[in-house]
Every structure is written in C-alpha cells, then in structure tokens.
mmCIF file with all atom_site columns, C-alpha atoms in Angstrom:
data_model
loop_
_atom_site.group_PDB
_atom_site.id
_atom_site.type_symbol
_atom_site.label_atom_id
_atom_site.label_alt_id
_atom_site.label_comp_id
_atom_site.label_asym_id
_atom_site.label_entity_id
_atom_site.label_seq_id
_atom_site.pdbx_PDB_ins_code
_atom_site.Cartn_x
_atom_site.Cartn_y
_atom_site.Cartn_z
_atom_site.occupancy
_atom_site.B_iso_or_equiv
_atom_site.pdbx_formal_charge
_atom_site.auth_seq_id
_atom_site.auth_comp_id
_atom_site.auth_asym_id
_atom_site.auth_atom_id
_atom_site.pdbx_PDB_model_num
ATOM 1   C CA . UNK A 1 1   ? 0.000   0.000   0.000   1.00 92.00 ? 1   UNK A CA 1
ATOM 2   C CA . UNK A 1 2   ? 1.674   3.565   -0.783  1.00 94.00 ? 2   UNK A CA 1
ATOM 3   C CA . UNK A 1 3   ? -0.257  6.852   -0.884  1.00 94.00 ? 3   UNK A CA 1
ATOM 4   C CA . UNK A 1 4   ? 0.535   10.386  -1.450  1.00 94.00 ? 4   UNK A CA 1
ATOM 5   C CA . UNK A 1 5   ? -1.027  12.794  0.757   1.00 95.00 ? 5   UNK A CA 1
ATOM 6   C CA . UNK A 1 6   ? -1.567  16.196  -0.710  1.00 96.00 ? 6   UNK A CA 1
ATOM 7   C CA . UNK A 1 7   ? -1.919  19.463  2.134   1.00 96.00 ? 7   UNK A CA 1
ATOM 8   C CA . UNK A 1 8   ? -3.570  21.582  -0.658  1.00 97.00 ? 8   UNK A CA 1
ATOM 9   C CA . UNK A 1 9   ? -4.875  19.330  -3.656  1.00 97.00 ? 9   UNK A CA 1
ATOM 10  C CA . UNK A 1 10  ? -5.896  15.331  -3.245  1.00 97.00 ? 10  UNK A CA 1
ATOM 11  C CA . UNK A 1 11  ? -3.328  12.754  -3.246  1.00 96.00 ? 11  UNK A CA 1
ATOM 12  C CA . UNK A 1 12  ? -3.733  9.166   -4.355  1.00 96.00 ? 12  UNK A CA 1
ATOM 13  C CA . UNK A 1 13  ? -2.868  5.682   -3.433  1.00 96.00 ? 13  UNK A CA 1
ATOM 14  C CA . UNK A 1 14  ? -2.299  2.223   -4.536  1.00 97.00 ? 14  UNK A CA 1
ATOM 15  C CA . UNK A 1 15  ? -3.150  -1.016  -3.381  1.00 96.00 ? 15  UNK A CA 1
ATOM 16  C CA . UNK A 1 16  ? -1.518  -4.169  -4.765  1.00 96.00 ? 16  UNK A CA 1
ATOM 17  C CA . UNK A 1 17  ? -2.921  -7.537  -3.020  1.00 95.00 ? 17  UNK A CA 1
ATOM 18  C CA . UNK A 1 18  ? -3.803  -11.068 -3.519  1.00 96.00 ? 18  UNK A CA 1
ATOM 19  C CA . UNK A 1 19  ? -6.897  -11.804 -5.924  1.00 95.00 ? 19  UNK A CA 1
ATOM 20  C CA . UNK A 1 20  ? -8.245  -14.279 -3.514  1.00 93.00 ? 20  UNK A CA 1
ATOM 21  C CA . UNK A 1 21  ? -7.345  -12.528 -0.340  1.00 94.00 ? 21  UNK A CA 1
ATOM 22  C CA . UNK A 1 22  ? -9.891  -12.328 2.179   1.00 93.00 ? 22  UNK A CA 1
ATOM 23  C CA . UNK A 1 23  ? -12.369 -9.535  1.299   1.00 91.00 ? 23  UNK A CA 1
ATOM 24  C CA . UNK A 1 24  ? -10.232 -8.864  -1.989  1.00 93.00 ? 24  UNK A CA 1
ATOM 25  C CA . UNK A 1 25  ? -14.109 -9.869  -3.338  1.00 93.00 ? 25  UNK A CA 1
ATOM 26  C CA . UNK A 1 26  ? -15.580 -6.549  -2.024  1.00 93.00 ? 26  UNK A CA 1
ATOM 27  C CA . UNK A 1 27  ? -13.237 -4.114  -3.276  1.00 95.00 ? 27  UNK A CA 1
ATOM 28  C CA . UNK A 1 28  ? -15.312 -2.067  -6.299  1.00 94.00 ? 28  UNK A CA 1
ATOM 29  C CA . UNK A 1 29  ? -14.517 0.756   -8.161  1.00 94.00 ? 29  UNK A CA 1
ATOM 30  C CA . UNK A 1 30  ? -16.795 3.830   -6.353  1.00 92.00 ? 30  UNK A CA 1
ATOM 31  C CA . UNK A 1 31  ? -16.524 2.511   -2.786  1.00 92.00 ? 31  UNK A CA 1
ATOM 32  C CA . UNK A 1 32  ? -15.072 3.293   0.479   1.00 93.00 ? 32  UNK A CA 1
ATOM 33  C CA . UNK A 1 33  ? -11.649 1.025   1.743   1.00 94.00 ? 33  UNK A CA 1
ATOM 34  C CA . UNK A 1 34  ? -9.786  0.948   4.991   1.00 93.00 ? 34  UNK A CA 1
ATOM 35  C CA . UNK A 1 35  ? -5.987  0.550   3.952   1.00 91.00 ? 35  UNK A CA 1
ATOM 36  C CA . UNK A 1 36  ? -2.839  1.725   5.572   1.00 88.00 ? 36  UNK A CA 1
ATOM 37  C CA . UNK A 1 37  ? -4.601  3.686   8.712   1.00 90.00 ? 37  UNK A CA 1
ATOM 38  C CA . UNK A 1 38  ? -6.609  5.274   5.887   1.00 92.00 ? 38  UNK A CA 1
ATOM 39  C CA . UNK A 1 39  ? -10.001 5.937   4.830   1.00 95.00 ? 39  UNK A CA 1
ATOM 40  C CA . UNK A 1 40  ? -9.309  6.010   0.809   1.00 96.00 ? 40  UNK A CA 1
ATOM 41  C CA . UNK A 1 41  ? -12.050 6.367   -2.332  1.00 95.00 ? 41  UNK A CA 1
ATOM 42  C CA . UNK A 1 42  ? -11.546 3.575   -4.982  1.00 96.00 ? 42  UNK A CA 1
ATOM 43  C CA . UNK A 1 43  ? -11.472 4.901   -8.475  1.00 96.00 ? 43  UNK A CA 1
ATOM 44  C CA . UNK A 1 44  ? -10.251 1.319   -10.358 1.00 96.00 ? 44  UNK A CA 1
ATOM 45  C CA . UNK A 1 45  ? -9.552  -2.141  -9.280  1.00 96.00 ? 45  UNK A CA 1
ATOM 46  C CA . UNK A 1 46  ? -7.169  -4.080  -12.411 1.00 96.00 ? 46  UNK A CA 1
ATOM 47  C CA . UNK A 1 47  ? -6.704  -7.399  -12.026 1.00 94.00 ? 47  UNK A CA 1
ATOM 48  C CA . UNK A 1 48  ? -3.414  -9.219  -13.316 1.00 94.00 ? 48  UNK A CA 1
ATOM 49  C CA . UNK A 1 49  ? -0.944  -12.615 -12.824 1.00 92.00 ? 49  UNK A CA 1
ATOM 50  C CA . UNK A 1 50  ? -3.833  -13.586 -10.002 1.00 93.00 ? 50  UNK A CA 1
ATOM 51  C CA . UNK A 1 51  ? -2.992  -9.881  -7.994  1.00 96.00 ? 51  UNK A CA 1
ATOM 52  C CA . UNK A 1 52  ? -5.325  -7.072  -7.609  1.00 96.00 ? 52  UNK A CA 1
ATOM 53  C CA . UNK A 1 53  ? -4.495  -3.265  -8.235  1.00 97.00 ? 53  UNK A CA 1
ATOM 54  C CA . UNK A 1 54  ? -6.228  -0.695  -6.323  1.00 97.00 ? 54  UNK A CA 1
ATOM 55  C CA . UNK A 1 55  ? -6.137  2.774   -7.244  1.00 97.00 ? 55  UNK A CA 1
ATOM 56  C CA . UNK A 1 56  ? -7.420  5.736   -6.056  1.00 96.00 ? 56  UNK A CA 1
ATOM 57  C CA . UNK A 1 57  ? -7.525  8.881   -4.005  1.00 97.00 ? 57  UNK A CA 1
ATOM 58  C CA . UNK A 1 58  ? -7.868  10.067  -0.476  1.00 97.00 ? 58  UNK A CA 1
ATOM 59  C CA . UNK A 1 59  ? -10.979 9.846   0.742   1.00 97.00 ? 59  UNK A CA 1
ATOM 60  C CA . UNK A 1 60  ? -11.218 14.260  0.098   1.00 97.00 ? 60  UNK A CA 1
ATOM 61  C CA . UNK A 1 61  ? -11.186 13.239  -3.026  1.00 96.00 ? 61  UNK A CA 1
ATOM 62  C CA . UNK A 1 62  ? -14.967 12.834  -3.134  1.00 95.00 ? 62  UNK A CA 1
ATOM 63  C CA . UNK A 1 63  ? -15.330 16.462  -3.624  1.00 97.00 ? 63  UNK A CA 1
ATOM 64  C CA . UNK A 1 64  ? -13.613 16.290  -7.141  1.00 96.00 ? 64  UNK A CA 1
ATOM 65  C CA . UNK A 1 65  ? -16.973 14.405  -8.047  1.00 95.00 ? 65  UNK A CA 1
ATOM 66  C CA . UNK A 1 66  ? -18.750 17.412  -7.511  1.00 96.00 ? 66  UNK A CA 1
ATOM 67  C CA . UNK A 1 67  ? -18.816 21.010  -9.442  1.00 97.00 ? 67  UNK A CA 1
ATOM 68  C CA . UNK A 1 68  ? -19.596 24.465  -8.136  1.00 96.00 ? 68  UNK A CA 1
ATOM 69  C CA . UNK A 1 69  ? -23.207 25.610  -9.173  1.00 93.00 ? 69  UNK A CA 1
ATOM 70  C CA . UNK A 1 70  ? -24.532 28.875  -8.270  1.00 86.00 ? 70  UNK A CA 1
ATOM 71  C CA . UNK A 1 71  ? -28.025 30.659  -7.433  1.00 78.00 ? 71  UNK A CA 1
ATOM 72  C CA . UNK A 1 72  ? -28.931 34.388  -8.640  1.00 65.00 ? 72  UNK A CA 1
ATOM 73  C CA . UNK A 1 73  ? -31.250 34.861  -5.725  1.00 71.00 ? 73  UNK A CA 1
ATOM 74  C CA . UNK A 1 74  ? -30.360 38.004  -3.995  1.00 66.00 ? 74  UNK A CA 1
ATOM 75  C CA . UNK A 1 75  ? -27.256 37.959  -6.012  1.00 66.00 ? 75  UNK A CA 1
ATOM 76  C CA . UNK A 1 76  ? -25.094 41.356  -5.309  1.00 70.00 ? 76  UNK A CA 1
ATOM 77  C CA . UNK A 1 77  ? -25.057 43.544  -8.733  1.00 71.00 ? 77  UNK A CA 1
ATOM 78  C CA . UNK A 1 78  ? -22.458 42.101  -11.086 1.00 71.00 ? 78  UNK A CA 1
ATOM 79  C CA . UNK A 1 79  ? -22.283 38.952  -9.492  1.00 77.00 ? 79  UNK A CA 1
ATOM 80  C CA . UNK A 1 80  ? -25.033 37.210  -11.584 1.00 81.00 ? 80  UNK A CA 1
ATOM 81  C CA . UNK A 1 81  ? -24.077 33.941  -12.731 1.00 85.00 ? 81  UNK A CA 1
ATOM 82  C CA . UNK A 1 82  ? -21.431 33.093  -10.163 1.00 89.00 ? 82  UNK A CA 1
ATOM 83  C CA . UNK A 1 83  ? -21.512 32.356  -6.490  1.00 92.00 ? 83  UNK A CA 1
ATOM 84  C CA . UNK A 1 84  ? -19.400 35.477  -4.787  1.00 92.00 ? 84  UNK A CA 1
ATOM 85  C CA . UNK A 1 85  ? -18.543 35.049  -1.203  1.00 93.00 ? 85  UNK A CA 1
ATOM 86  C CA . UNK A 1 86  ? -16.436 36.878  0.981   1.00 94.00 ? 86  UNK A CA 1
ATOM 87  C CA . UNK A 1 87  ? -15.252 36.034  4.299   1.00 97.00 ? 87  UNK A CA 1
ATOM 88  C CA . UNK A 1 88  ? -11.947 34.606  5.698   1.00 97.00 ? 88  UNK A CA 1
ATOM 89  C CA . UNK A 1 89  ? -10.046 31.950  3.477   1.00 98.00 ? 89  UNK A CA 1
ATOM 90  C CA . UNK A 1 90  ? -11.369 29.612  6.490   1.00 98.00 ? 90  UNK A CA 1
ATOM 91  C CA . UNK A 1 91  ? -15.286 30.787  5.804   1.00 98.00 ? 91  UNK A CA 1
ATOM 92  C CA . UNK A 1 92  ? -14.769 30.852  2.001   1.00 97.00 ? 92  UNK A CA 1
ATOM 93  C CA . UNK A 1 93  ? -13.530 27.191  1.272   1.00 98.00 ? 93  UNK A CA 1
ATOM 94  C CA . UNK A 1 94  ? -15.857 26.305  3.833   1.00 98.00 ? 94  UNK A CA 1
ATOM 95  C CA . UNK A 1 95  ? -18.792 27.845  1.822   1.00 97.00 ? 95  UNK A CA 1
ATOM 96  C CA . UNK A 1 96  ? -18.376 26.023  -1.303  1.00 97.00 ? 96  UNK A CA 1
ATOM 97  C CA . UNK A 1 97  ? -18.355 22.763  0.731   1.00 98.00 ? 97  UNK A CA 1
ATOM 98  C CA . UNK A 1 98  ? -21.788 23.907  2.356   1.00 97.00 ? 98  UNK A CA 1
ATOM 99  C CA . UNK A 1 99  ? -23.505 24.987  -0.831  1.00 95.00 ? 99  UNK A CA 1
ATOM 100 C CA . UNK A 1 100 ? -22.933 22.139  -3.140  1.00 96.00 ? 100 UNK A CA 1
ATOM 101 C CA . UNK A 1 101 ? -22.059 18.868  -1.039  1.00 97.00 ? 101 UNK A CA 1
ATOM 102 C CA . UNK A 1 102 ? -23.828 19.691  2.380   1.00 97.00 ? 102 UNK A CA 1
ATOM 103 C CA . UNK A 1 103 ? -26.643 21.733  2.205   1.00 94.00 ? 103 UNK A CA 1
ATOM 104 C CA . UNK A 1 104 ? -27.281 21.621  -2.102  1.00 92.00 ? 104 UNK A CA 1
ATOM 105 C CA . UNK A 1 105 ? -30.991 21.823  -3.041  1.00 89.00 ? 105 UNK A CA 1
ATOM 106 C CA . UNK A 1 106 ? -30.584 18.908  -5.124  1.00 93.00 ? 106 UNK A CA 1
ATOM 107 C CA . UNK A 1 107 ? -30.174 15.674  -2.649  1.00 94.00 ? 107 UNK A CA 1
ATOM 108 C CA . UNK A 1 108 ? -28.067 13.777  -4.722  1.00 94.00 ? 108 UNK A CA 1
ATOM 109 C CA . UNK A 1 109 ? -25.795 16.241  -4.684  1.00 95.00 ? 109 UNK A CA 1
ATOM 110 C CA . UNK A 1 110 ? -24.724 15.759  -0.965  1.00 97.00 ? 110 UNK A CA 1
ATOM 111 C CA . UNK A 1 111 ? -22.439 13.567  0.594   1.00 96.00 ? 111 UNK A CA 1
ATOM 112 C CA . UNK A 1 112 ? -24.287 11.917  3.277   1.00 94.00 ? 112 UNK A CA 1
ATOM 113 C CA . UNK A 1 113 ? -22.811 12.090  7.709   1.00 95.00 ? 113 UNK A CA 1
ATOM 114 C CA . UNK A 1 114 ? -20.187 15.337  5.709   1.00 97.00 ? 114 UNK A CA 1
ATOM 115 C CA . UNK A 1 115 ? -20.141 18.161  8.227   1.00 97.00 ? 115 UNK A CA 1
ATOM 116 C CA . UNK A 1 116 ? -17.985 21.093  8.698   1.00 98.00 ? 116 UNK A CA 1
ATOM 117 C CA . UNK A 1 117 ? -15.304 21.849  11.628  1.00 97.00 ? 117 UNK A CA 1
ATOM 118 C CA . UNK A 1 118 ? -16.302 24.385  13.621  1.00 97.00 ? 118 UNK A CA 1
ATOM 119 C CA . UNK A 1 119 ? -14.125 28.224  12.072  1.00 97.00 ? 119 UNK A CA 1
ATOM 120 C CA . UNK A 1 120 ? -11.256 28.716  13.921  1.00 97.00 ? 120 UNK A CA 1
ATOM 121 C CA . UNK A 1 121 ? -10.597 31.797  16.344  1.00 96.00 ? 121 UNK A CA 1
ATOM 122 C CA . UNK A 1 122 ? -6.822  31.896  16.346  1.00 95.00 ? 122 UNK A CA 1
ATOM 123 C CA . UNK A 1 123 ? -5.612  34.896  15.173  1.00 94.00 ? 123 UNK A CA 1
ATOM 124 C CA . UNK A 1 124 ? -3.732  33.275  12.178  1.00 94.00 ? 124 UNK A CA 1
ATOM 125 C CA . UNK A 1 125 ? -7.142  32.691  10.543  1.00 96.00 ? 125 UNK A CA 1
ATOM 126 C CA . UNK A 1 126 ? -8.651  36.242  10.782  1.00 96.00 ? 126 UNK A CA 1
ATOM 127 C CA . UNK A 1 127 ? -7.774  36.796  7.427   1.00 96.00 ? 127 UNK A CA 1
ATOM 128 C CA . UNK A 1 128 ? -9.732  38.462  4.365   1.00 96.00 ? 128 UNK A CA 1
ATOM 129 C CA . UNK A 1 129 ? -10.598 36.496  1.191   1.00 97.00 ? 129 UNK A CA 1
ATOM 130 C CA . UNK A 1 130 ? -13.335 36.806  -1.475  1.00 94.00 ? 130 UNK A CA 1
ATOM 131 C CA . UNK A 1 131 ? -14.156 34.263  -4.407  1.00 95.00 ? 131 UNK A CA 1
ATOM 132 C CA . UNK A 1 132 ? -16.370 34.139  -6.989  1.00 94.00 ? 132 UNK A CA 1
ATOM 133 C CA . UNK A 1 133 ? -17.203 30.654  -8.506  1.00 95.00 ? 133 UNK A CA 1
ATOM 134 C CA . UNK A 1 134 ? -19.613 29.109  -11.399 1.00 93.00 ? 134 UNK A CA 1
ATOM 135 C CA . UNK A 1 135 ? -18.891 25.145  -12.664 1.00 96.00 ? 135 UNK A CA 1
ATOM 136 C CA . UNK A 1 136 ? -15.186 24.816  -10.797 1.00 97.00 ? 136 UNK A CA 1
ATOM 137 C CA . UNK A 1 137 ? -14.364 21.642  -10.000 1.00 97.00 ? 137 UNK A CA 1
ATOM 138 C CA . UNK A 1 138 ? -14.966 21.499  -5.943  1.00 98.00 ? 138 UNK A CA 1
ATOM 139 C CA . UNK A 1 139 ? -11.802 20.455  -4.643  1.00 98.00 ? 139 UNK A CA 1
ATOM 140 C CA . UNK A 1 140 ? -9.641  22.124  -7.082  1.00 98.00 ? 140 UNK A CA 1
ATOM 141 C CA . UNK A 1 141 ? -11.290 25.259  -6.275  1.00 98.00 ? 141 UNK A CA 1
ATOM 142 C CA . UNK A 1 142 ? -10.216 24.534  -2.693  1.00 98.00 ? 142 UNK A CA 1
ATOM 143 C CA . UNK A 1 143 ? -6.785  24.168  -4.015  1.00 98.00 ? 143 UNK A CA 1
ATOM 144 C CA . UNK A 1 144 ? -6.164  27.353  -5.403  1.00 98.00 ? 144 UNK A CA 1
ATOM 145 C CA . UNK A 1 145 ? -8.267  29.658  -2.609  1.00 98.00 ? 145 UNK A CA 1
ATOM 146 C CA . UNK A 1 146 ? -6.127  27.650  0.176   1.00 97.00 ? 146 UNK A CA 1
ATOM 147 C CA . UNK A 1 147 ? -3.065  27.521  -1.980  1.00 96.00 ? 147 UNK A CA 1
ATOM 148 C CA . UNK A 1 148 ? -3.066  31.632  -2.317  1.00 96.00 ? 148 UNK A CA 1
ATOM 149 C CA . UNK A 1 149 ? -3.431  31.702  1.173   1.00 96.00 ? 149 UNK A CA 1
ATOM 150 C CA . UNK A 1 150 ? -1.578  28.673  2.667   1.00 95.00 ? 150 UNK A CA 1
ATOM 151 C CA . UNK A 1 151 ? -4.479  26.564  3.670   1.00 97.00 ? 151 UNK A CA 1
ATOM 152 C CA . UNK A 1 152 ? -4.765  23.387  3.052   1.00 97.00 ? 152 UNK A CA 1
ATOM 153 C CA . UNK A 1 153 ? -8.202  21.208  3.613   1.00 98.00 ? 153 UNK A CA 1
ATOM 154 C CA . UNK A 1 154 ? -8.835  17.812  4.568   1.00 98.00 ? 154 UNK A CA 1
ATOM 155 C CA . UNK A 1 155 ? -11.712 15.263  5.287   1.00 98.00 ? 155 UNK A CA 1
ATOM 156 C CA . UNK A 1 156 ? -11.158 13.661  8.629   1.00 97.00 ? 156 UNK A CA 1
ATOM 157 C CA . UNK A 1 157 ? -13.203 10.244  9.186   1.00 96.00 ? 157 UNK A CA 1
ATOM 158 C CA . UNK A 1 158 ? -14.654 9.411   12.444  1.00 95.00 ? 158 UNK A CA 1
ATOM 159 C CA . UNK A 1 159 ? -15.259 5.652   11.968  1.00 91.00 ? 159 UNK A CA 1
ATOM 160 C CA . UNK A 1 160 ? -16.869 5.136   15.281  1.00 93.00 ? 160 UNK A CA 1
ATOM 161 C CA . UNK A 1 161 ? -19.432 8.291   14.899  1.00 94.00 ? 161 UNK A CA 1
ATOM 162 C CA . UNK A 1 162 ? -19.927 7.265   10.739  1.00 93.00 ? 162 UNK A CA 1
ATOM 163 C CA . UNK A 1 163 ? -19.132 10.780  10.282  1.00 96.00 ? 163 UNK A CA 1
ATOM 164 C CA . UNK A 1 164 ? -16.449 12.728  7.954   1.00 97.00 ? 164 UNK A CA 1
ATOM 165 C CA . UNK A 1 165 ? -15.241 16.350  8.602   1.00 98.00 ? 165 UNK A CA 1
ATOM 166 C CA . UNK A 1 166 ? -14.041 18.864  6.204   1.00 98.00 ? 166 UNK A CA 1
ATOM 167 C CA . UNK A 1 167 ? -11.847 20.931  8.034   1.00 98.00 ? 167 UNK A CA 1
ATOM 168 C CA . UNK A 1 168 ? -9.164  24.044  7.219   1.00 98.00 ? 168 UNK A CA 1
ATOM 169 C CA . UNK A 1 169 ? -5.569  24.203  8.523   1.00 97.00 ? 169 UNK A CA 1
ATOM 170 C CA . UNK A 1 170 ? -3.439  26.894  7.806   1.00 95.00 ? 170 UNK A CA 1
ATOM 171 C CA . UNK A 1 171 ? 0.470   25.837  6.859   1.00 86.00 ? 171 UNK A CA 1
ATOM 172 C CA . UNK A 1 172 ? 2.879   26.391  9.186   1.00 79.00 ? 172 UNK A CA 1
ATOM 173 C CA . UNK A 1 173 ? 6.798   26.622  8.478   1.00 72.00 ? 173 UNK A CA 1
ATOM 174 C CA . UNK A 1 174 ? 8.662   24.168  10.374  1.00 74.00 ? 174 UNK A CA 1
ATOM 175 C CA . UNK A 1 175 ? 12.094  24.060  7.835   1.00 77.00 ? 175 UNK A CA 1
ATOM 176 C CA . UNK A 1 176 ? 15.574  24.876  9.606   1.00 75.00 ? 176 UNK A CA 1
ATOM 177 C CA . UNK A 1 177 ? 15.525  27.806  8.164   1.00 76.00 ? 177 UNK A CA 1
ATOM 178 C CA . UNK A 1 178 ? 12.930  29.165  10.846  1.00 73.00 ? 178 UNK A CA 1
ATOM 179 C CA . UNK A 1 179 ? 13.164  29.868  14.494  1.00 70.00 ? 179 UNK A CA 1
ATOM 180 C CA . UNK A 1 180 ? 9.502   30.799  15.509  1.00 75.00 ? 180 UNK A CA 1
ATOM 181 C CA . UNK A 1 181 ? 9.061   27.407  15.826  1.00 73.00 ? 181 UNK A CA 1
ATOM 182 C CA . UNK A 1 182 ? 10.020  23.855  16.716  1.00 75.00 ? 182 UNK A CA 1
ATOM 183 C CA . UNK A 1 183 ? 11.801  22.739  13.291  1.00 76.00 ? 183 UNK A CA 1
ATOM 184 C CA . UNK A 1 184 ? 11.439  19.019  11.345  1.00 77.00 ? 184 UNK A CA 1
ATOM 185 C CA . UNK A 1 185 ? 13.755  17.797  9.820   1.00 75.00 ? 185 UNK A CA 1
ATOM 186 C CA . UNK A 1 186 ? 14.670  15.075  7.857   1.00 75.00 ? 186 UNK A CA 1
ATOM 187 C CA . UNK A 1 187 ? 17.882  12.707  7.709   1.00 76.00 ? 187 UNK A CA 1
ATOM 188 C CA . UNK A 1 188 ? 19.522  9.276   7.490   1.00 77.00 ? 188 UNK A CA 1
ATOM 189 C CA . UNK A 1 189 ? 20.991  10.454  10.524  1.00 78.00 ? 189 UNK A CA 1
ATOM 190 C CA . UNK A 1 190 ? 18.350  10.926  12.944  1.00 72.00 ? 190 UNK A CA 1
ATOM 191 C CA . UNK A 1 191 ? 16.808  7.834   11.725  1.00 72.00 ? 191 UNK A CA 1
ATOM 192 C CA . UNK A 1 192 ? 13.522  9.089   10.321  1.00 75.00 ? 192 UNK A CA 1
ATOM 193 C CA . UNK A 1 193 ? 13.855  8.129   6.973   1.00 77.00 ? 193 UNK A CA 1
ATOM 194 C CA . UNK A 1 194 ? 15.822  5.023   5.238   1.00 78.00 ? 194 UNK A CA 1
ATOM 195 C CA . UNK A 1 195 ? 17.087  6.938   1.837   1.00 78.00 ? 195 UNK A CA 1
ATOM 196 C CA . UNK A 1 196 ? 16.624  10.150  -0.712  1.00 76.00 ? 196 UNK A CA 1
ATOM 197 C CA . UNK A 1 197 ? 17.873  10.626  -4.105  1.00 78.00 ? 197 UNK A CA 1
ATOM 198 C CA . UNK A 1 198 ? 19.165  14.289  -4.609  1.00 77.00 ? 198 UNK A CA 1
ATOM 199 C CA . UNK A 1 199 ? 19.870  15.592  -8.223  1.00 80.00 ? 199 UNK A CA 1
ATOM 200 C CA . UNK A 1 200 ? 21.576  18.288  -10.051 1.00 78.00 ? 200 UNK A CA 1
ATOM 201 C CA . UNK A 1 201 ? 21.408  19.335  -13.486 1.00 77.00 ? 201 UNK A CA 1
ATOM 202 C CA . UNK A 1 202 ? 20.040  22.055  -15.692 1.00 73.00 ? 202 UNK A CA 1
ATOM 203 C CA . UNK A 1 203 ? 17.577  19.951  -18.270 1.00 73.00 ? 203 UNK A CA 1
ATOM 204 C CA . UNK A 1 204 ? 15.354  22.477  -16.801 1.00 70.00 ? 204 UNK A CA 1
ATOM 205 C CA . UNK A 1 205 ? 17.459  25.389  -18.009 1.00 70.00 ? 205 UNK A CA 1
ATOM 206 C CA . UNK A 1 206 ? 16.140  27.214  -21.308 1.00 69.00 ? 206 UNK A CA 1
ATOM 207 C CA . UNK A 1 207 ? 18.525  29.459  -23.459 1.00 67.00 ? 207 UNK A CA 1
ATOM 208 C CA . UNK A 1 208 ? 17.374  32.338  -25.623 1.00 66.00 ? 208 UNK A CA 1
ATOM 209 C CA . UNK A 1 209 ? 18.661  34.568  -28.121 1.00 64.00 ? 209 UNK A CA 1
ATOM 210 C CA . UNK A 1 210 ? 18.000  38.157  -28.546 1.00 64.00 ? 210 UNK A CA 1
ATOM 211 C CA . UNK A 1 211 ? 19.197  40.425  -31.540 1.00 67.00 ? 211 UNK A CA 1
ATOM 212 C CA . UNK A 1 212 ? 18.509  44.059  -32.454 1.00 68.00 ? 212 UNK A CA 1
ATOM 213 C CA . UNK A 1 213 ? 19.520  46.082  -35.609 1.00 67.00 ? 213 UNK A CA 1
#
C-alpha cells in the first residue's frame, strides 16, 4: 500500500494484493476502503498474474466528483451567474463545501454524515478572502483559494461516529531555516527516513537569443 497525501490538492494511493485474499471480493470501483490507517475512495480495481491493483484517491477526493453551481437569488449587482462570497479563506472554502455537497438543493448532490469543523478563532485565521465561482471543480477550487493563502483542507473520518469532517488548517513553516518554531527535519541520521535521491542538473534550463539592428 503507498499513498501520497496532498496538504492543498488530493493525493492518491495504490493497493496491490492477492486476488483471492480475504475480502479482496468486495473491493469495487466507487466505494469506500480501509488501507494503511486510511479511509481512501476507490477509483479502479485491475486485475493481473492472479494480484489485484487498487487505485485511487484520499478519501477528500470525493469532492472532485462534484462542481460548483450557483443561485442568482439576492445575487449582489455584477455577481449574476457566479456564487461570490467573501469572508476569511477559512469561511470561504468552507462555503463552497456547504452549498454544493452539504446543504445543495438537489439531494443527490450531498455527501451523506459530511459536516464542517467548527471556524477557527486563532488569530492566524482572521484573514480576508473573497471568491467568486460558477462550474469549478470542488476540490480544485479549494486548491487554489487555500493555496493563495496557505491553507490546506482535509476530510477527517470518524469511523466510530460514521461521520467525515471537512476541516481548514493553515500551513505552518517548520524548515531549519525558521526559528519561531520547533523545526522538522529530515535525515539518514536521525533515523527518520531510510534513503533520498538528490539531483543536479540544468535539463530544466532554457537558453534564448535576442538580436537588435
């Protein structure tokens, strides 16, 4: 099992088992799995040489199955044909999520036991933000808003309660090149990772030419 876990956008995974392992039976593309400590989304399930490969995303991937639709009731003027919020980055992504998974006039639109965190009060999240948004892609729209701001989003499971919550965390910089705050870092050395490749080159390098009379 290896998946990618994404802060801003959705990561993926990918599960590689036994065709006849126990319960290999139930895994379907469009469901729910628990692999790896995760709650993941199944997109496709391959099967090959008597071995299964799962693929998919992380289980906030569900909200790149929905799109951003929009109501012109009691629109402000010049904001017909989008849905304009403004708010903190917190209130904005948190908006979209409302409007077109949680609370969306059309039922089949929302994700069923999907509520939102409660906002945050910290003083790092008192920020203003404004969008305006008409057929986005949900969770790439949460990308870029918490991207411009350094949020990232997440849906947390809680298994026991059969409920999932969108939440909003704002990045914070932990590299050594910092002091505010207690730093991570990896190495071989302090025994928190096995290996890393590290390259150098400049096949990313463009040259140009430039000539006047």
């Amino acid at each position: 099992f290896k998946i990618k876990n994404s802060f801003y956008g959705v990561g993926n995974f990918a599960l590689v088992l036994p065709a006849f392992a126990p319960g290999a039976e139930t895994i379907e593309e469009d469901t729910w799995i628990y692999a790896g400590g995760q709650l993941v989304f199944v997109d496709d399930v391959a099967e090959d040489g008597g071995y299964l490969t799962v693929t998919g995303k992380e289980i906030k991937g569900l909200l790149a199955h929905r799109i951003t639709l929009y109501s012109n009731d009691n629109a402000p003027a010049g904001t017909q044909g989008y849905d304009a919020f403004q708010g903190t980055t917190e209130q904005v992504m948190k908006h979209y999520v409302e409007r077109n998974v949680i609370s969306s006039a059309d039922e089949d639109r929302i994700i069923p036991r999907l509520i939102l965190e409660a906002d945050h009060t910290e003083a790092e999240y008192q920020n203003e933000d404004t969008y305006m948004s008409r057929f986005d892609n949900l969770a790439e729209l949460l990308e870029i808003v918490g991207k411009n701001k350094e949020f990232g989003w997440n849906i947390v499971p809680d298994l026991k309660a059969g409920k999932l919550t969108f939440i909003v965390i704002k990045g914070k910089d932990k590299t050594a090149g910092q002091s505010e705050r207690e730093r991570v870092i990896f190495s071989v050395n302090r025994k928190n990772i096995q290996s890393y490749q590290r390259t150098f080159g400049m096949s990313s390098a463009k040259n140009a030419f430039y000539a006047t009379k």
